[in-house]
């Protein structure tokens, strides 16, 4: 109920901040040559990692966390059917964190 009392400007700034954060992360994903779905209303990105050849999104997520230093969430967590091609990254982070993650993600560039 409290959130309904916030001024309109609060939500306008929040939307602008999320848009800027999305553009930072997606810019790095583009530079790394990764395939993803650009979100239009969420603060996470689903990335197709099938080209990396791992048997599952879980195996890829473990590898990426250890070797790249960015921890995705296995996409299979979000599907009601077997789906293992995607991982999810959250971009509701500060710009410095997103730029550091982006620099690390560039190591995925093929």
PDB file of C-alpha atoms in Angstrom:
ATOM      1  CA  UNK A   1       0.000   0.000   0.000  1.00  0.00           C
ATOM      2  CA  UNK A   2       2.850   2.400   0.792  1.00  0.00           C
ATOM      3  CA  UNK A   3       4.237   2.132  -2.757  1.00  0.00           C
ATOM      4  CA  UNK A   4       0.935   3.380  -4.168  1.00  0.00           C
ATOM      5  CA  UNK A   5       1.502   6.672  -2.356  1.00  0.00           C
ATOM      6  CA  UNK A   6       4.896   7.379  -3.959  1.00  0.00           C
ATOM      7  CA  UNK A   7       4.888  10.318  -6.369  1.00  0.00           C
ATOM      8  CA  UNK A   8       4.796   9.690 -10.115  1.00  0.00           C
ATOM      9  CA  UNK A   9       8.328  11.087 -10.414  1.00  0.00           C
ATOM     10  CA  UNK A  10       9.647   8.210  -8.299  1.00  0.00           C
ATOM     11  CA  UNK A  11       8.423   5.666 -10.848  1.00  0.00           C
ATOM     12  CA  UNK A  12       9.570   7.756 -13.803  1.00  0.00           C
ATOM     13  CA  UNK A  13      13.095   7.863 -12.363  1.00  0.00           C
ATOM     14  CA  UNK A  14      12.994   4.157 -11.556  1.00  0.00           C
ATOM     15  CA  UNK A  15      11.985   3.343 -15.149  1.00  0.00           C
ATOM     16  CA  UNK A  16      14.733   5.604 -16.527  1.00  0.00           C
ATOM     17  CA  UNK A  17      17.316   3.986 -14.244  1.00  0.00           C
ATOM     18  CA  UNK A  18      16.282   0.478 -15.316  1.00  0.00           C
ATOM     19  CA  UNK A  19      16.426   1.501 -18.956  1.00  0.00           C
ATOM     20  CA  UNK A  20      19.973   2.862 -18.524  1.00  0.00           C
ATOM     21  CA  UNK A  21      21.031  -0.284 -16.647  1.00  0.00           C
ATOM     22  CA  UNK A  22      19.516  -2.485 -19.364  1.00  0.00           C
ATOM     23  CA  UNK A  23      21.408  -0.591 -22.039  1.00  0.00           C
ATOM     24  CA  UNK A  24      24.714  -1.030 -20.204  1.00  0.00           C
ATOM     25  CA  UNK A  25      24.299  -4.802 -19.898  1.00  0.00           C
ATOM     26  CA  UNK A  26      22.836  -5.324 -23.369  1.00  0.00           C
ATOM     27  CA  UNK A  27      25.657  -3.256 -24.862  1.00  0.00           C
ATOM     28  CA  UNK A  28      28.180  -5.705 -23.432  1.00  0.00           C
ATOM     29  CA  UNK A  29      26.093  -8.686 -24.546  1.00  0.00           C
ATOM     30  CA  UNK A  30      26.057  -7.237 -28.072  1.00  0.00           C
ATOM     31  CA  UNK A  31      29.820  -6.690 -28.017  1.00  0.00           C
ATOM     32  CA  UNK A  32      30.325 -10.269 -26.807  1.00  0.00           C
ATOM     33  CA  UNK A  33      28.171 -11.539 -29.679  1.00  0.00           C
ATOM     34  CA  UNK A  34      25.677 -13.257 -27.381  1.00  0.00           C
ATOM     35  CA  UNK A  35      22.104 -14.034 -28.394  1.00  0.00           C
ATOM     36  CA  UNK A  36      19.507 -12.772 -25.935  1.00  0.00           C
ATOM     37  CA  UNK A  37      15.990 -11.507 -25.565  1.00  0.00           C
ATOM     38  CA  UNK A  38      15.976  -7.772 -24.892  1.00  0.00           C
ATOM     39  CA  UNK A  39      13.482  -7.224 -22.085  1.00  0.00           C
ATOM     40  CA  UNK A  40      10.748  -4.677 -22.488  1.00  0.00           C
ATOM     41  CA  UNK A  41       9.441  -4.608 -18.939  1.00  0.00           C
ATOM     42  CA  UNK A  42      11.649  -6.701 -16.676  1.00  0.00           C
ATOM     43  CA  UNK A  43      15.052  -6.176 -15.085  1.00  0.00           C
ATOM     44  CA  UNK A  44      16.659  -9.372 -16.309  1.00  0.00           C
ATOM     45  CA  UNK A  45      17.912 -10.729 -19.620  1.00  0.00           C
ATOM     46  CA  UNK A  46      17.565 -14.303 -20.895  1.00  0.00           C
ATOM     47  CA  UNK A  47      20.658 -15.344 -22.852  1.00  0.00           C
ATOM     48  CA  UNK A  48      20.804 -18.318 -25.215  1.00  0.00           C
ATOM     49  CA  UNK A  49      23.940 -20.293 -24.302  1.00  0.00           C
ATOM     50  CA  UNK A  50      23.280 -23.354 -26.460  1.00  0.00           C
ATOM     51  CA  UNK A  51      26.217 -22.455 -28.742  1.00  0.00           C
ATOM     52  CA  UNK A  52      28.656 -23.096 -25.883  1.00  0.00           C
ATOM     53  CA  UNK A  53      28.003 -26.836 -26.012  1.00  0.00           C
ATOM     54  CA  UNK A  54      27.244 -27.561 -22.361  1.00  0.00           C
ATOM     55  CA  UNK A  55      24.797 -30.352 -21.598  1.00  0.00           C
ATOM     56  CA  UNK A  56      22.601 -27.983 -19.627  1.00  0.00           C
ATOM     57  CA  UNK A  57      22.095 -24.443 -18.484  1.00  0.00           C
ATOM     58  CA  UNK A  58      23.072 -25.585 -14.999  1.00  0.00           C
ATOM     59  CA  UNK A  59      26.447 -26.897 -16.182  1.00  0.00           C
ATOM     60  CA  UNK A  60      27.031 -23.680 -18.120  1.00  0.00           C
ATOM     61  CA  UNK A  61      26.040 -21.586 -15.093  1.00  0.00           C
ATOM     62  CA  UNK A  62      28.557 -23.392 -12.880  1.00  0.00           C
ATOM     63  CA  UNK A  63      31.279 -22.901 -15.492  1.00  0.00           C
ATOM     64  CA  UNK A  64      30.438 -19.235 -16.059  1.00  0.00           C
ATOM     65  CA  UNK A  65      30.416 -18.472 -12.351  1.00  0.00           C
ATOM     66  CA  UNK A  66      33.789 -20.125 -11.802  1.00  0.00           C
ATOM     67  CA  UNK A  67      35.605 -19.095 -14.975  1.00  0.00           C
ATOM     68  CA  UNK A  68      34.040 -15.764 -15.938  1.00  0.00           C
ATOM     69  CA  UNK A  69      33.122 -14.485 -12.481  1.00  0.00           C
ATOM     70  CA  UNK A  70      29.508 -13.672 -13.343  1.00  0.00           C
ATOM     71  CA  UNK A  71      26.820 -15.845 -11.772  1.00  0.00           C
ATOM     72  CA  UNK A  72      23.751 -16.402 -13.944  1.00  0.00           C
ATOM     73  CA  UNK A  73      20.590 -18.197 -12.904  1.00  0.00           C
ATOM     74  CA  UNK A  74      19.874 -21.316 -14.986  1.00  0.00           C
ATOM     75  CA  UNK A  75      16.931 -20.513 -17.234  1.00  0.00           C
ATOM     76  CA  UNK A  76      15.377 -23.932 -16.649  1.00  0.00           C
ATOM     77  CA  UNK A  77      14.286 -22.570 -13.271  1.00  0.00           C
ATOM     78  CA  UNK A  78      11.667 -20.484 -15.081  1.00  0.00           C
ATOM     79  CA  UNK A  79      10.104 -22.986 -17.487  1.00  0.00           C
ATOM     80  CA  UNK A  80       7.371 -25.547 -16.713  1.00  0.00           C
ATOM     81  CA  UNK A  81       8.887 -27.901 -19.325  1.00  0.00           C
ATOM     82  CA  UNK A  82      12.445 -29.094 -20.009  1.00  0.00           C
ATOM     83  CA  UNK A  83      14.367 -26.122 -21.407  1.00  0.00           C
ATOM     84  CA  UNK A  84      18.135 -25.862 -20.960  1.00  0.00           C
ATOM     85  CA  UNK A  85      19.318 -23.285 -23.502  1.00  0.00           C
ATOM     86  CA  UNK A  86      19.059 -20.134 -21.435  1.00  0.00           C
ATOM     87  CA  UNK A  87      20.607 -18.399 -18.457  1.00  0.00           C
ATOM     88  CA  UNK A  88      19.277 -15.270 -16.822  1.00  0.00           C
ATOM     89  CA  UNK A  89      21.211 -12.167 -15.762  1.00  0.00           C
ATOM     90  CA  UNK A  90      19.757  -9.470 -13.544  1.00  0.00           C
ATOM     91  CA  UNK A  91      20.617  -5.845 -14.357  1.00  0.00           C
ATOM     92  CA  UNK A  92      19.085  -3.936 -11.441  1.00  0.00           C
ATOM     93  CA  UNK A  93      22.596  -3.140 -10.243  1.00  0.00           C
ATOM     94  CA  UNK A  94      24.719  -0.031 -10.060  1.00  0.00           C
ATOM     95  CA  UNK A  95      26.585   1.089 -13.177  1.00  0.00           C
ATOM     96  CA  UNK A  96      30.006   0.158 -11.756  1.00  0.00           C
ATOM     97  CA  UNK A  97      28.831  -3.408 -11.069  1.00  0.00           C
ATOM     98  CA  UNK A  98      27.301  -3.695 -14.541  1.00  0.00           C
ATOM     99  CA  UNK A  99      30.457  -2.425 -16.242  1.00  0.00           C
ATOM    100  CA  UNK A 100      32.623  -4.879 -14.314  1.00  0.00           C
ATOM    101  CA  UNK A 101      30.287  -7.757 -15.163  1.00  0.00           C
ATOM    102  CA  UNK A 102      30.273  -6.568 -18.772  1.00  0.00           C
ATOM    103  CA  UNK A 103      34.064  -6.583 -18.978  1.00  0.00           C
ATOM    104  CA  UNK A 104      34.009 -10.144 -17.706  1.00  0.00           C
ATOM    105  CA  UNK A 105      31.263 -11.150 -20.153  1.00  0.00           C
ATOM    106  CA  UNK A 106      33.444  -9.963 -23.037  1.00  0.00           C
ATOM    107  CA  UNK A 107      35.621 -13.005 -22.313  1.00  0.00           C
ATOM    108  CA  UNK A 108      32.756 -15.100 -23.725  1.00  0.00           C
ATOM    109  CA  UNK A 109      33.265 -13.524 -27.149  1.00  0.00           C
ATOM    110  CA  UNK A 110      33.920 -16.211 -29.704  1.00  0.00           C
TER     111      UNK A 110
END
